[in-house]
Coordinates of C-alpha atoms (C1' of nucleotides) in Angstrom, one line a residue:
Chain A
M12 CA 80.4 -99.3 16.0
I13 CA 82.7 -96.5 15.3
L14 CA 82.6 -94.5 18.4
E15 CA 85.0 -91.2 19.2
I16 CA 87.6 -92.0 22.3
N17 CA 89.5 -88.9 23.5
S18 CA 91.7 -90.8 26.1
S19 CA 93.4 -87.5 27.2
S20 CA 89.6 -85.7 28.0
S21 CA 88.7 -85.2 31.9
T22 CA 85.5 -87.7 31.8
P23 CA 85.9 -91.2 32.0
I24 CA 86.7 -93.2 28.9
Y25 CA 83.5 -95.5 30.2
L26 CA 81.5 -92.5 30.5
Q27 CA 82.3 -91.2 27.0
I28 CA 81.2 -94.5 25.7
V29 CA 77.9 -94.6 27.4
E30 CA 77.5 -90.9 26.5
Q31 CA 77.8 -91.9 22.7
I32 CA 75.9 -94.7 23.0
H33 CA 72.9 -92.8 24.1
R34 CA 73.3 -90.2 21.7
R35 CA 73.0 -93.1 18.8
I36 CA 69.7 -93.9 20.2
A37 CA 68.4 -90.7 20.8
R38 CA 69.4 -90.0 17.1
G39 CA 67.8 -93.6 16.2
A40 CA 70.8 -94.8 14.5
L41 CA 70.1 -97.1 16.9
T42 CA 66.9 -99.0 18.0
A43 CA 65.0 -101.4 20.1
E44 CA 66.9 -105.2 19.4
D45 CA 69.5 -103.7 17.4
P46 CA 72.7 -105.6 18.9
L47 CA 75.6 -104.2 20.2
P48 CA 79.6 -105.4 19.6
S49 CA 81.0 -107.7 22.1
V50 CA 83.0 -106.2 24.7
R51 CA 85.9 -107.7 23.3
Q52 CA 85.4 -106.4 20.0
L53 CA 84.5 -103.0 21.1
A54 CA 87.8 -103.1 23.2
L55 CA 89.7 -104.1 20.4
E56 CA 88.5 -101.6 17.9
L57 CA 89.0 -98.8 20.6
T58 CA 92.3 -100.5 21.3
I59 CA 91.5 -100.0 25.2
N60 CA 90.6 -102.2 28.3
P61 CA 88.1 -104.8 28.2
N62 CA 87.1 -103.5 31.5
T63 CA 86.6 -100.1 30.3
V64 CA 84.0 -101.2 28.3
A65 CA 82.2 -103.9 30.3
R66 CA 81.6 -101.0 33.2
A67 CA 80.3 -98.7 30.2
Y68 CA 77.8 -101.7 29.6
L69 CA 76.8 -102.6 33.0
E70 CA 76.1 -98.7 33.2
L71 CA 74.2 -99.0 30.3
E72 CA 72.3 -101.7 31.5
F73 CA 71.6 -100.3 35.0
Q74 CA 70.3 -97.1 33.2
G75 CA 67.8 -100.2 31.3
V76 CA 68.9 -98.6 28.0
I77 CA 70.7 -102.0 27.1
Y78 CA 70.0 -105.9 28.2
K79 CA 71.7 -109.2 27.6
R80 CA 70.8 -112.3 26.4
Q81 CA 72.8 -115.0 27.9
A82 CA 75.4 -116.2 25.9
Q83 CA 74.6 -114.4 23.1
G84 CA 75.3 -110.6 23.4
T85 CA 74.2 -107.4 24.0
Y86 CA 70.8 -105.5 22.8
V87 CA 69.2 -102.2 22.7
S88 CA 65.9 -102.8 25.1
P89 CA 62.9 -101.8 23.7
G90 CA 61.6 -98.3 24.8
A91 CA 65.1 -97.3 25.1
G92 CA 64.7 -94.5 22.7
E93 CA 61.9 -93.1 24.6
A94 CA 64.2 -93.5 27.7
S95 CA 66.8 -92.0 25.7
R96 CA 64.8 -88.7 24.8
V97 CA 63.4 -88.1 28.0
E98 CA 66.9 -88.4 29.4
R99 CA 68.6 -86.1 26.5
D100 CA 65.6 -83.4 27.5
R101 CA 66.3 -83.6 31.2
M102 CA 70.6 -83.7 30.6
V103 CA 70.3 -80.7 28.3
A104 CA 67.9 -78.6 30.7
A105 CA 70.4 -79.6 33.5
L106 CA 73.8 -78.3 31.6
F107 CA 71.9 -74.8 30.9
A108 CA 70.9 -74.4 34.7
R109 CA 74.2 -75.8 35.7
A110 CA 75.7 -73.1 33.1
I111 CA 73.5 -69.9 34.4
S112 CA 73.9 -70.5 38.0
E113 CA 77.5 -70.6 37.7
A114 CA 77.6 -67.3 35.7
A115 CA 75.5 -65.8 38.3
S116 CA 77.4 -67.2 41.2
F117 CA 80.2 -65.0 39.1
G118 CA 77.9 -62.1 39.6
M119 CA 76.6 -61.5 36.4
T120 CA 73.2 -59.8 35.3
P121 CA 70.6 -62.2 33.6
E122 CA 71.4 -59.9 30.7
E123 CA 75.3 -60.5 30.6
I124 CA 74.8 -64.2 30.8
D125 CA 72.1 -64.2 27.6
G126 CA 74.6 -62.4 25.7
V127 CA 76.9 -65.0 26.2
Y128 CA 75.0 -67.6 25.5
Q129 CA 73.3 -65.8 22.8
K130 CA 77.1 -65.6 21.1
Q131 CA 77.8 -69.4 21.6
W132 CA 73.9 -70.3 19.8
R133 CA 74.8 -68.1 17.2
A134 CA 77.8 -69.6 16.8
H135 CA 76.7 -73.0 16.3
R136 CA 73.8 -72.2 14.1
Chain B
M20 CA 85.3 -65.3 54.8
I21 CA 82.5 -67.6 54.9
L22 CA 82.8 -70.3 52.0
E23 CA 80.7 -73.1 51.7
I24 CA 82.0 -76.3 51.5
N25 CA 80.1 -79.5 50.3
S26 CA 82.1 -82.7 51.2
S27 CA 80.0 -85.3 49.2
S28 CA 80.3 -83.1 46.2
S29 CA 82.7 -84.8 43.7
T30 CA 84.7 -81.9 42.9
P31 CA 87.6 -81.9 45.6
I32 CA 87.5 -79.6 48.5
Y33 CA 90.2 -77.5 47.6
L34 CA 88.9 -77.1 44.0
Q35 CA 85.8 -75.9 45.4
I36 CA 87.6 -73.3 47.4
V37 CA 89.6 -72.3 44.2
E38 CA 86.2 -71.7 42.6
Q39 CA 84.5 -69.7 45.4
I40 CA 87.5 -67.4 45.7
H41 CA 87.7 -66.7 41.6
R42 CA 84.1 -65.8 42.2
R43 CA 84.4 -63.5 44.7
I44 CA 87.2 -61.4 42.8
A45 CA 85.2 -61.5 39.7
R46 CA 82.3 -60.1 41.6
G47 CA 84.5 -57.5 43.2
A48 CA 83.9 -58.8 46.3
L49 CA 87.6 -59.3 47.2
T50 CA 90.0 -56.6 45.3
A51 CA 93.7 -56.1 45.4
E52 CA 95.9 -56.7 48.1
D53 CA 92.5 -57.8 50.3
P54 CA 94.0 -60.3 52.9
L55 CA 93.2 -63.7 52.6
P56 CA 92.6 -65.5 55.6
S57 CA 95.5 -67.4 56.7
V58 CA 96.2 -71.5 56.0
R59 CA 95.2 -72.5 59.7
Q60 CA 92.3 -70.1 60.4
L61 CA 90.6 -71.1 57.2
A62 CA 91.1 -74.4 57.8
L63 CA 89.7 -74.1 61.3
E64 CA 86.8 -72.5 60.1
L65 CA 85.5 -75.0 57.5
T66 CA 87.0 -77.7 59.7
I67 CA 89.2 -79.0 57.0
N68 CA 92.7 -80.0 56.9
P69 CA 95.2 -77.2 56.5
N70 CA 96.7 -79.1 53.7
T71 CA 93.5 -78.6 51.8
V72 CA 93.4 -75.3 52.1
A73 CA 96.9 -74.8 51.2
R74 CA 96.7 -76.6 48.4
A75 CA 93.9 -74.2 47.1
Y76 CA 96.0 -71.4 47.7
L77 CA 99.1 -73.1 46.0
E78 CA 96.9 -73.7 42.5
L79 CA 95.5 -69.9 43.1
E80 CA 99.0 -68.5 43.6
F81 CA 100.1 -70.6 40.2
Q82 CA 97.2 -69.0 38.6
G83 CA 98.5 -65.3 39.7
V84 CA 95.5 -64.5 41.4
I85 CA 96.9 -64.3 44.9
Y86 CA 100.5 -64.1 46.3
K87 CA 102.3 -64.6 49.7
R88 CA 104.3 -62.4 52.0
Q89 CA 107.0 -64.3 53.8
A90 CA 105.5 -65.0 57.3
Q91 CA 102.6 -62.0 56.7
G92 CA 99.9 -64.1 54.9
T93 CA 98.3 -64.5 51.8
Y94 CA 97.2 -61.5 49.3
V95 CA 95.0 -61.0 46.3
S96 CA 97.2 -59.9 43.3
P97 CA 96.8 -56.7 41.6
G98 CA 95.2 -57.6 38.3
A99 CA 93.4 -60.6 40.1
G100 CA 90.0 -59.1 39.1
E101 CA 90.9 -58.7 35.6
A102 CA 92.2 -62.1 35.5
S103 CA 89.2 -63.5 37.2
R104 CA 86.7 -61.6 35.1
V105 CA 88.2 -63.2 32.0
E106 CA 88.6 -66.3 33.3
R107 CA 85.1 -66.2 34.1
D108 CA 83.8 -65.1 31.3
R109 CA 85.8 -68.2 29.3
M110 CA 84.4 -70.6 31.9
V111 CA 80.5 -69.8 31.1
A112 CA 81.1 -69.7 27.3
A113 CA 82.4 -73.0 27.4
L114 CA 79.4 -74.3 29.9
F115 CA 76.9 -72.9 27.3
A116 CA 79.3 -74.1 24.2
R117 CA 79.1 -77.6 25.8
A118 CA 75.5 -77.7 26.8
I119 CA 74.6 -76.7 22.8
S120 CA 77.1 -79.5 21.6
E121 CA 75.9 -81.8 23.7
A122 CA 72.0 -81.3 22.7
A123 CA 73.1 -81.0 19.0
S124 CA 75.0 -84.6 19.3
F125 CA 71.5 -85.7 20.5
G126 CA 69.8 -84.7 17.4
M127 CA 67.9 -81.5 18.5
T128 CA 67.4 -78.6 16.3
P129 CA 68.9 -75.2 17.1
E130 CA 65.4 -74.4 17.7
E131 CA 64.9 -77.0 20.0
I132 CA 68.0 -75.9 21.9
D133 CA 67.1 -72.8 22.1
G134 CA 63.4 -73.6 23.5
V135 CA 65.1 -75.5 26.6
Y136 CA 67.4 -72.6 27.2
Q137 CA 64.9 -69.9 27.3
K138 CA 63.1 -72.0 29.6
Q139 CA 65.7 -72.1 32.1
W140 CA 66.8 -68.6 31.7
R141 CA 63.3 -67.4 32.5
A142 CA 63.3 -69.4 35.4
H143 CA 66.0 -68.0 36.7
R144 CA 65.5 -64.4 35.9
Chain C
M18 CA 122.1 -46.1 56.2
I19 CA 119.7 -46.4 53.2
L20 CA 119.4 -50.3 52.3
E21 CA 117.0 -51.8 49.4
I22 CA 114.9 -54.3 50.6
N23 CA 112.9 -56.4 48.3
S24 CA 109.8 -57.8 50.2
S25 CA 109.1 -59.9 47.4
S26 CA 112.1 -61.7 47.0
S27 CA 112.6 -65.1 47.5
T28 CA 116.0 -64.4 49.8
P29 CA 115.1 -63.9 53.3
I30 CA 114.6 -60.0 54.4
Y31 CA 117.3 -60.3 57.0
L32 CA 119.5 -62.1 54.5
Q33 CA 119.2 -59.0 52.0
I34 CA 120.2 -56.9 54.8
V35 CA 123.5 -58.8 55.7
E36 CA 124.4 -59.1 52.1
Q37 CA 124.2 -55.0 51.8
I38 CA 126.3 -54.4 54.5
H39 CA 129.1 -56.7 53.2
R40 CA 129.3 -54.8 50.2
R41 CA 129.4 -51.7 51.9
I42 CA 132.4 -53.0 53.5
A43 CA 133.9 -54.7 50.6
R44 CA 133.5 -51.2 48.7
G45 CA 135.0 -49.6 51.1
A46 CA 131.8 -47.2 52.2
L47 CA 132.1 -48.6 55.7
T48 CA 135.2 -48.9 57.5
A49 CA 136.8 -50.3 60.8
E50 CA 134.7 -48.9 63.8
D51 CA 132.1 -46.8 62.1
P52 CA 129.0 -47.0 63.6
L53 CA 125.5 -48.9 62.3
P54 CA 122.3 -47.5 62.9
S55 CA 120.5 -49.3 65.8
V56 CA 117.9 -51.9 65.6
R57 CA 115.1 -49.9 65.9
Q58 CA 116.4 -47.2 63.9
L59 CA 117.2 -49.3 61.0
A60 CA 113.5 -51.5 61.6
L61 CA 111.7 -47.9 61.2
E62 CA 113.8 -46.6 58.2
L63 CA 113.0 -50.0 56.1
T64 CA 109.7 -50.4 57.8
I65 CA 110.3 -54.2 59.0
N66 CA 110.3 -56.2 62.2
P67 CA 112.8 -55.0 64.6
N68 CA 113.6 -58.7 65.1
T69 CA 114.5 -59.1 61.1
V70 CA 117.1 -56.3 61.6
A71 CA 118.6 -57.9 64.8
R72 CA 119.0 -61.3 63.5
A73 CA 120.6 -59.7 60.4
Y74 CA 123.2 -58.4 62.8
L75 CA 123.6 -61.2 64.7
E76 CA 124.7 -62.8 61.7
L77 CA 127.1 -60.4 60.9
E78 CA 128.5 -60.3 64.5
F79 CA 128.9 -64.3 64.1
Q80 CA 131.0 -63.8 60.9
G81 CA 132.9 -61.3 63.0
V82 CA 132.1 -58.3 60.4
I83 CA 130.7 -56.3 63.5
Y84 CA 130.7 -56.3 66.8
K85 CA 128.4 -54.7 70.0
R86 CA 129.5 -52.3 72.6
Q87 CA 127.4 -52.7 75.3
A88 CA 125.0 -50.1 75.9
Q89 CA 126.8 -48.0 73.1
G90 CA 125.7 -49.8 70.0
T91 CA 127.2 -51.5 66.8
Y92 CA 130.4 -51.4 64.9
V93 CA 132.2 -52.5 62.2
S94 CA 134.8 -54.8 63.0
P95 CA 138.7 -53.9 62.6
G96 CA 139.6 -56.1 59.7
A97 CA 136.0 -56.5 58.3
G98 CA 137.4 -55.3 55.0
E99 CA 139.9 -57.7 54.6
A100 CA 137.5 -60.7 55.7
S101 CA 134.7 -59.1 53.3
R102 CA 136.9 -59.0 50.6
V103 CA 138.5 -62.7 51.3
E104 CA 134.4 -63.6 51.4
R105 CA 133.7 -61.9 48.5
D106 CA 136.1 -63.4 45.9
R107 CA 135.1 -66.9 47.5
M108 CA 131.3 -65.8 47.3
V109 CA 132.2 -65.0 43.5
A110 CA 134.1 -68.0 42.7
A111 CA 131.3 -70.3 44.2
L112 CA 128.9 -68.6 42.2
F113 CA 130.1 -69.0 38.8
A114 CA 131.6 -72.7 39.8
R115 CA 127.5 -73.3 40.4
A116 CA 126.5 -71.8 37.5
I117 CA 129.2 -73.9 35.6
S118 CA 128.3 -77.0 37.3
E119 CA 124.5 -76.6 36.7
A120 CA 124.9 -75.7 33.0
A121 CA 126.8 -78.8 33.0
S122 CA 124.6 -81.3 34.3
F123 CA 122.2 -79.9 31.7
G124 CA 124.3 -81.2 29.3
M125 CA 125.8 -78.1 28.1
T126 CA 129.4 -78.8 26.3
P127 CA 132.2 -76.1 27.9
E128 CA 132.0 -74.1 24.9
E129 CA 128.4 -73.5 25.4
I130 CA 128.6 -72.6 28.5
D131 CA 131.1 -70.3 27.9
G132 CA 128.7 -68.8 25.3
V133 CA 126.1 -68.2 27.6
Y134 CA 128.4 -66.3 30.2
Q135 CA 130.5 -64.1 27.4
K136 CA 126.9 -62.7 26.5
Q137 CA 126.6 -62.1 29.9
W138 CA 129.5 -60.7 30.7
R139 CA 129.4 -58.4 27.6
A140 CA 125.6 -57.3 28.5
H141 CA 127.1 -56.0 31.9
R142 CA 130.5 -54.3 30.9
Chain D
M13 CA 115.4 -94.2 36.9
I14 CA 118.3 -93.4 39.2
L15 CA 117.9 -90.1 41.0
E16 CA 120.1 -88.9 43.5
I17 CA 118.4 -87.2 46.3
N18 CA 120.2 -85.0 49.2
S19 CA 117.8 -85.2 52.0
S20 CA 119.7 -82.1 54.2
S21 CA 119.8 -79.8 51.2
S22 CA 118.2 -76.7 51.5
T23 CA 116.4 -77.3 48.4
P24 CA 113.2 -79.4 48.9
I25 CA 113.4 -83.0 47.8
Y26 CA 110.3 -82.5 45.2
L27 CA 112.3 -79.6 43.6
Q28 CA 115.3 -82.0 43.0
I29 CA 113.4 -84.4 41.5
V30 CA 111.9 -81.7 39.1
E31 CA 115.3 -80.2 38.2
Q32 CA 116.7 -83.8 37.6
I33 CA 113.9 -85.1 35.2
H34 CA 114.6 -81.9 33.6
R35 CA 118.0 -82.2 33.3
R36 CA 117.3 -85.7 31.8
I37 CA 114.9 -84.1 29.2
A38 CA 117.2 -81.2 28.1
R39 CA 120.4 -83.5 27.9
G40 CA 117.8 -85.9 25.5
A41 CA 118.2 -88.9 28.0
L42 CA 114.0 -88.8 28.1
T43 CA 112.4 -87.7 25.2
A44 CA 108.5 -87.3 24.1
E45 CA 106.4 -90.3 25.1
D46 CA 109.0 -91.9 27.3
P47 CA 107.4 -93.5 30.8
L48 CA 108.3 -92.1 34.1
P49 CA 108.4 -94.5 36.7
S50 CA 104.9 -94.3 38.6
V51 CA 104.7 -93.0 41.8
R52 CA 105.0 -95.1 44.1
Q53 CA 107.8 -97.2 42.2
L54 CA 109.9 -93.8 42.4
A55 CA 108.8 -93.4 46.2
L56 CA 109.9 -96.7 47.0
E57 CA 113.4 -96.4 45.2
L58 CA 114.3 -93.1 46.6
T59 CA 112.5 -94.1 50.1
I60 CA 110.8 -91.2 50.5
N61 CA 107.0 -90.3 50.6
P62 CA 105.1 -91.0 47.5
N63 CA 103.5 -87.7 48.2
T64 CA 106.8 -85.9 47.8
V65 CA 106.8 -87.7 44.3
A66 CA 103.3 -86.9 43.4
R67 CA 104.0 -83.1 44.2
A68 CA 107.2 -83.2 41.8
Y69 CA 105.2 -84.4 39.4
L70 CA 102.1 -82.1 39.6
E71 CA 105.2 -79.2 39.4
L72 CA 106.2 -80.8 36.1
E73 CA 102.9 -81.5 34.8
F74 CA 102.0 -78.1 35.4
Q75 CA 105.0 -77.1 33.5
G76 CA 103.9 -78.6 30.5
V77 CA 106.9 -81.3 30.7
I78 CA 104.9 -84.6 31.1
Y79 CA 101.5 -85.3 31.5
K80 CA 99.4 -88.1 32.8
R81 CA 97.0 -91.1 31.1
Q82 CA 94.0 -92.3 33.5
A83 CA 95.3 -95.0 35.4
Q84 CA 98.0 -96.0 33.2
G85 CA 101.5 -93.8 34.2
T86 CA 103.1 -90.5 33.8
Y87 CA 104.7 -89.4 30.3
V88 CA 107.4 -87.0 29.0
S89 CA 105.2 -84.5 26.6
P90 CA 105.7 -84.0 23.0
G91 CA 107.6 -80.8 23.0
A92 CA 109.3 -81.3 26.6
G93 CA 112.5 -81.3 25.1
E94 CA 112.1 -77.6 23.4
A95 CA 110.5 -76.6 26.5
S96 CA 113.7 -77.7 28.8
R97 CA 116.1 -76.7 26.6
V98 CA 114.7 -73.1 27.0
E99 CA 114.4 -73.3 30.4
R100 CA 118.0 -74.4 30.5
D101 CA 119.4 -71.5 28.6
R102 CA 117.1 -69.1 30.8
M103 CA 118.7 -70.4 34.2
V104 CA 121.7 -70.7 33.1
A105 CA 122.0 -67.2 31.8
A106 CA 120.2 -66.2 35.0
L107 CA 122.8 -67.3 37.0
F108 CA 125.5 -65.7 35.1
A109 CA 123.8 -62.7 35.5
R110 CA 123.3 -63.2 38.9
A111 CA 127.0 -63.9 39.8
I112 CA 127.9 -61.0 37.6
S113 CA 125.8 -58.7 39.6
E114 CA 127.0 -59.8 42.9
A115 CA 130.3 -59.3 42.0
A116 CA 129.7 -55.7 40.9
S117 CA 128.0 -54.7 43.7
F118 CA 130.9 -55.5 45.7
G119 CA 132.9 -53.3 43.8
M120 CA 134.8 -55.5 41.2
T121 CA 135.9 -54.3 38.1
P122 CA 134.4 -56.1 34.9
E123 CA 137.8 -57.6 34.5
E124 CA 138.4 -59.0 37.6
I125 CA 135.0 -60.5 37.4
D126 CA 135.9 -62.2 34.0
G127 CA 139.7 -63.5 36.1
V128 CA 137.3 -65.1 38.5
Y129 CA 135.3 -66.7 36.1
Q130 CA 138.1 -67.7 33.7
K131 CA 139.5 -69.7 36.5
Q132 CA 136.6 -71.4 37.2
W133 CA 135.6 -72.2 33.5
R134 CA 139.4 -73.4 33.3
A135 CA 139.0 -75.9 36.1
H136 CA 135.8 -77.5 34.8
R137 CA 137.2 -78.0 31.6
Chain E
dG26 C1' 98.3 -101.4 38.8
dT27 C1' 97.8 -96.4 38.0
dG28 C1' 97.1 -91.0 40.0
dG29 C1' 93.7 -88.0 43.2
dT30 C1' 92.3 -86.2 47.3
dC31 C1' 91.7 -86.1 52.1
dT32 C1' 93.6 -86.0 57.0
dA33 C1' 96.8 -85.8 60.8
dG34 C1' 100.3 -84.5 62.9
dA35 C1' 105.2 -83.2 62.7
dC36 C1' 109.4 -79.9 62.2
dC37 C1' 110.7 -75.7 60.1
dA38 C1' 112.2 -70.9 58.3
dC39 C1' 110.7 -66.0 58.8
dC40 C1' 109.1 -62.2 60.7
Chain F
dG15 C1' 102.0 -65.8 64.4
dT16 C1' 103.0 -67.0 59.0
dG17 C1' 103.6 -70.5 54.9
dG18 C1' 106.6 -74.5 53.2
dT19 C1' 107.7 -79.2 53.6
dC20 C1' 107.4 -84.1 54.7
dT21 C1' 105.6 -88.4 56.3
dA22 C1' 102.6 -92.3 57.4
dG23 C1' 98.6 -94.0 55.7
dA24 C1' 93.7 -93.7 54.4
dC25 C1' 90.0 -94.2 51.0
dC26 C1' 88.5 -93.3 46.0
dA27 C1' 87.8 -93.6 40.7
dC28 C1' 89.8 -95.6 36.7
dG29 C1' 91.6 -99.4 33.6

DNA sequence: GTGGTCTAGACCACC
DNA sequence: GTGGTCTAGACCACG
């Protein structure tokens, strides 16, 4: 389980972990009943504090994306794929909505906003 | 000078002030040499601590957007409009870039991404 | 009496006035018993607050450089020239001493310090 | 980390801290990735308020001289040495330039100015 | 433990 | 009146 952690990012490390696991599930790289690395194991790999990994798992468990089997380990929930896909669409829509409303509050017209978006979209594609 | 402060937001109050003043300048509602309310005055209006306003003004001064005249008050810098507009475009482009790359990391195709954006954009317009 | 005031300088306006009058006296442009403009007059010329001029005159009077004749005005003290010249040497020596000790505290060697000075001196001459 | 604070100086305490850390870096006593004392620790040592230390660190971070790792501490930035050395030269040159122009405005000749400097320089060496 | 934010209230220099 | 600095003390997120 190789995740990319950017310790100088402004988003907390534990959220970076949460997001990346979300992505793996949405992409299908992780599916129902797949095991996740143990807290200690992942902490070692990423050379971060075990508390940080534990916090990320807690968040994912709270979201119903993973679950724990006593003394056995942590696994991807059945239905996590569906949940992640719904969550994904909701999240992406929210990001676009935010970008648009930010731009509008700066006084940009809808056309100007679209211009900026189109440039980014073309650059990505 | 009526600003909207959301004290339960996760973004610090002082940054909310910074952003809103940036917007006013980008929009042209504030231009070079316009006076800003005094630290104490604005603190009273927003019913927050003067130190919090001072911190916002410090940040804006650091960015070169405003300047202070000894015992006279705080004013919008000449060239602040340009600076704020550049900052605005940079920020909006960054938001779109983030939304797009987030979506891509979830496994969405460029066309799917554009679909989500178009829906948001139409809703806004 | 034309003085140059830089309102955006970090040195207070009243001190800028003090220094410039000092200089006029050291240079001989002002000598014993010469009259100075009234507080109101100078404030008008410089478009600054009369309090600020008054404060500058107070400082100069305290230094013994000027004195006031009741209801008549303000005049340069006899002996002000001498006082200003002594003051001048003391002040310039202090400035150099400060520059040198600052440089030393940054770890520069005497030779490095001299190099920086020589460059400035040549540029000036 | 022993710093010398003069609480009766006219330069603010937080700037005294900023300058002294700059000096340590310029001198090489602090180099890239060296840890700085925590805000609270340094505040205790200097018997000043933690906020004051925080403000000094904020200024240094703004200047790009130090950076903070989430909940881990504060460290010297890579490249801080170079930045501090450039800043050092700039500052020392500015001090000499100021001393020279002050002296000139008092009517001293370049040779007289050099005389005063030479005396100070020899006294220091 | 780390730094980030905020409040309340003080004193100061300057205009 | 203006902003600048400082203190004391609080709560929070993060690791």
